[in-house]
Short mmCIF file of C-alpha atoms in Angstrom, two decimals:
data_model
loop_
_atom_site.label_atom_id
_atom_site.label_comp_id
_atom_site.label_asym_id
_atom_site.label_seq_id
_atom_site.Cartn_x
_atom_site.Cartn_y
_atom_site.Cartn_z
CA UNK A 30 -5.88 -41.97 -17.20
CA UNK A 31 -7.64 -44.84 -15.49
CA UNK A 32 -6.16 -48.31 -14.98
CA UNK A 33 -5.85 -49.44 -18.63
CA UNK A 34 -5.70 -53.10 -17.61
CA UNK A 35 -9.35 -53.05 -16.81
CA UNK A 36 -10.25 -52.87 -20.51
CA UNK A 37 -8.10 -55.83 -21.50
CA UNK A 38 -11.06 -58.47 -21.32
CA UNK A 39 -13.68 -56.46 -23.14
CA UNK A 40 -11.14 -55.39 -25.81
CA UNK A 41 -10.40 -59.08 -26.20
CA UNK A 42 -13.95 -59.91 -26.88
CA UNK A 43 -14.33 -57.22 -29.31
CA UNK A 44 -12.45 -59.17 -32.10
CA UNK A 45 -11.16 -56.53 -34.71
CA UNK A 46 -12.33 -53.14 -34.10
CA UNK A 47 -11.74 -49.51 -35.46
CA UNK A 48 -11.19 -46.92 -32.94
CA UNK A 49 -10.66 -42.98 -32.62
CA UNK A 50 -8.89 -40.54 -30.40
CA UNK A 51 -10.45 -37.27 -29.66
CA UNK A 52 -10.56 -34.44 -27.32
CA UNK A 53 -13.44 -34.85 -24.84
CA UNK A 54 -14.18 -31.06 -24.71
CA UNK A 55 -14.92 -31.12 -28.44
CA UNK A 56 -18.70 -31.68 -28.49
CA UNK A 57 -18.45 -32.91 -32.11
CA UNK A 58 -16.07 -35.69 -31.09
CA UNK A 59 -14.05 -35.08 -34.20
CA UNK A 60 -11.19 -37.49 -34.24
CA UNK A 61 -7.57 -36.58 -34.46
CA UNK A 62 -6.61 -40.19 -35.10
CA UNK A 63 -8.47 -43.30 -36.36
CA UNK A 64 -6.83 -46.84 -36.19
CA UNK A 65 -7.84 -50.48 -36.33
CA UNK A 66 -6.72 -53.24 -34.11
CA UNK A 67 -7.60 -56.10 -31.85
CA UNK A 68 -6.76 -56.76 -28.09
CA UNK A 69 -5.44 -53.71 -26.44
CA UNK A 70 -4.12 -52.15 -29.64
CA UNK A 71 -5.93 -48.84 -29.15
CA UNK A 72 -4.13 -48.55 -25.64
CA UNK A 73 -0.64 -49.09 -27.14
CA UNK A 74 -0.45 -45.57 -28.21
CA UNK A 75 -0.78 -44.76 -24.45
CA UNK A 76 1.38 -47.47 -23.02
CA UNK A 77 4.19 -47.19 -25.65
CA UNK A 78 4.13 -43.62 -27.07
CA UNK A 79 6.48 -42.74 -29.87
CA UNK A 80 7.86 -39.28 -30.94
CA UNK A 81 5.04 -38.62 -33.32
CA UNK A 82 2.68 -35.42 -33.12
CA UNK A 83 -0.11 -38.08 -32.38
CA UNK A 84 1.76 -39.17 -29.22
CA UNK A 85 2.27 -35.58 -28.11
CA UNK A 86 -1.38 -34.83 -28.54
CA UNK A 87 -2.32 -38.04 -26.60
CA UNK A 88 0.16 -37.09 -23.71
CA UNK A 89 -1.25 -33.54 -23.67
CA UNK A 90 -4.87 -34.75 -23.50
CA UNK A 91 -4.10 -37.36 -20.76
CA UNK A 92 -2.27 -34.71 -18.76
CA UNK A 93 -5.50 -32.58 -18.88
CA UNK A 94 -7.81 -35.51 -18.50
CA UNK A 95 -9.40 -34.92 -21.82
CA UNK A 96 -8.45 -37.82 -23.83
CA UNK A 97 -11.47 -39.74 -25.38
CA UNK A 98 -11.29 -43.13 -26.95
CA UNK A 99 -14.31 -44.29 -28.87
CA UNK A 100 -14.78 -47.77 -30.65
CA UNK A 101 -16.37 -46.97 -33.95
CA UNK A 102 -17.07 -50.59 -35.00
CA UNK A 103 -16.12 -53.76 -33.45
CA UNK A 104 -16.82 -57.53 -33.88
CA UNK A 105 -15.14 -57.75 -37.37
CA UNK A 106 -12.48 -59.67 -39.20
CA UNK A 107 -9.17 -57.94 -40.20
CA UNK A 108 -10.04 -57.38 -43.70
CA UNK A 109 -13.39 -55.73 -42.84
CA UNK A 110 -11.69 -53.71 -40.11
CA UNK A 111 -9.05 -52.46 -42.69
CA UNK A 112 -11.79 -51.31 -45.05
CA UNK A 113 -13.72 -49.63 -42.16
CA UNK A 114 -10.71 -47.82 -41.16
CA UNK A 115 -9.79 -46.64 -44.62
CA UNK A 116 -13.37 -45.43 -44.98
CA UNK A 117 -13.33 -43.40 -41.81
CA UNK A 118 -9.87 -41.89 -42.69
CA UNK A 119 -11.32 -41.11 -46.13
CA UNK A 120 -14.33 -39.34 -44.63
CA UNK A 121 -12.50 -37.49 -41.99
CA UNK A 122 -13.18 -33.76 -42.45
CA UNK A 123 -15.99 -34.26 -44.78
CA UNK A 124 -18.25 -31.99 -42.60
CA UNK A 125 -21.69 -32.35 -41.55
CA UNK A 126 -23.42 -35.57 -43.01
CA UNK A 127 -27.19 -35.77 -43.74
CA UNK A 128 -27.59 -39.28 -42.97
CA UNK A 129 -31.02 -40.22 -41.30
CA UNK A 130 -29.73 -43.30 -39.88
CA UNK A 131 -26.44 -44.62 -38.69
CA UNK A 132 -26.15 -47.47 -41.17
CA UNK A 133 -26.31 -51.21 -40.64
CA UNK A 134 -25.09 -52.94 -37.46
CA UNK A 135 -25.59 -49.98 -35.36
CA UNK A 136 -25.50 -52.16 -32.13
CA UNK A 137 -21.83 -52.43 -33.06
CA UNK A 138 -21.44 -48.85 -33.89
CA UNK A 139 -19.63 -45.80 -32.16
CA UNK A 140 -19.52 -46.24 -28.32
CA UNK A 141 -17.22 -45.18 -25.76
CA UNK A 142 -14.50 -47.43 -24.48
CA UNK A 143 -16.42 -47.54 -21.05
CA UNK A 144 -19.75 -48.41 -22.83
CA UNK A 145 -18.03 -51.34 -24.63
CA UNK A 146 -16.60 -52.56 -21.33
CA UNK A 147 -20.15 -52.36 -19.87
CA UNK A 148 -21.84 -53.85 -22.98
CA UNK A 149 -19.48 -57.00 -23.40
CA UNK A 150 -18.89 -57.71 -19.72
CA UNK A 151 -22.35 -56.97 -18.49
CA UNK A 152 -20.78 -55.14 -15.58
CA UNK A 153 -22.74 -53.02 -13.24
CA UNK A 154 -22.40 -49.17 -13.60
CA UNK A 155 -21.26 -47.21 -10.46
CA UNK A 156 -23.24 -43.97 -10.05
CA UNK A 157 -21.76 -41.16 -7.95
CA UNK A 158 -24.22 -39.68 -5.53
CA UNK A 159 -24.11 -36.39 -7.11
CA UNK A 160 -25.29 -38.16 -10.33
CA UNK A 161 -28.22 -39.85 -8.63
CA UNK A 162 -31.70 -39.74 -10.47
CA UNK A 163 -34.27 -41.62 -12.28
CA UNK A 164 -33.60 -44.22 -14.92
CA UNK A 165 -35.66 -45.07 -17.84
CA UNK A 166 -35.40 -48.36 -19.65
CA UNK A 167 -35.20 -47.55 -23.27
CA UNK A 168 -34.23 -50.96 -24.69
CA UNK A 169 -34.27 -50.90 -28.36
CA UNK A 170 -34.94 -47.19 -28.75
CA UNK A 171 -31.60 -46.04 -27.11
CA UNK A 172 -28.64 -45.54 -29.47
CA UNK A 173 -25.26 -44.51 -28.22
CA UNK A 174 -24.60 -40.98 -29.56
CA UNK A 175 -28.33 -39.86 -29.63
CA UNK A 176 -28.82 -36.16 -29.58
CA UNK A 177 -30.61 -34.59 -26.65
CA UNK A 178 -33.66 -34.20 -28.63
CA UNK A 179 -33.68 -37.88 -29.81
CA UNK A 180 -33.07 -39.02 -26.14
CA UNK A 181 -36.01 -36.78 -25.01
CA UNK A 182 -38.44 -38.09 -27.62
CA UNK A 183 -37.55 -41.70 -26.67
CA UNK A 184 -38.08 -41.28 -22.97
CA UNK A 185 -41.42 -39.10 -23.00
CA UNK A 186 -43.47 -41.73 -24.65
CA UNK A 187 -46.86 -42.41 -23.34
CA UNK A 188 -47.39 -42.09 -19.51
CA UNK A 189 -50.34 -44.13 -18.27
#
């Protein structure tokens, strides 16, 4: 896995947060672990693994470069983070939801650890030459986790 220390500053700015571990090859991003913390708590499972099945799964996914870490919510106090964590755990396995919106505070909703890094530290993003292309500024219409169709609808707009 990449140098984990690079996330320390953004995780410190995130206050309390709820995070999830998942297999990057699972397109649904279904978590196998949900936790809450502050600072680099989400990375402690990687830095200091125990003998649990969770740690074994993390080690396996790291070895195959498939471990995904998402921040579900950030910018909370501890009691709110506990409630959010418990709610997420209660909902795990509920199946497909029919929500039309992601709920309140979607600006602090589920984003990848790298997205959190860029959002909070305002860092430039390095683009590999093979990923070069055209960029569209979507401003308020972009939401992390949009479907391909939603992204298409947001970008096609009116071309004058």
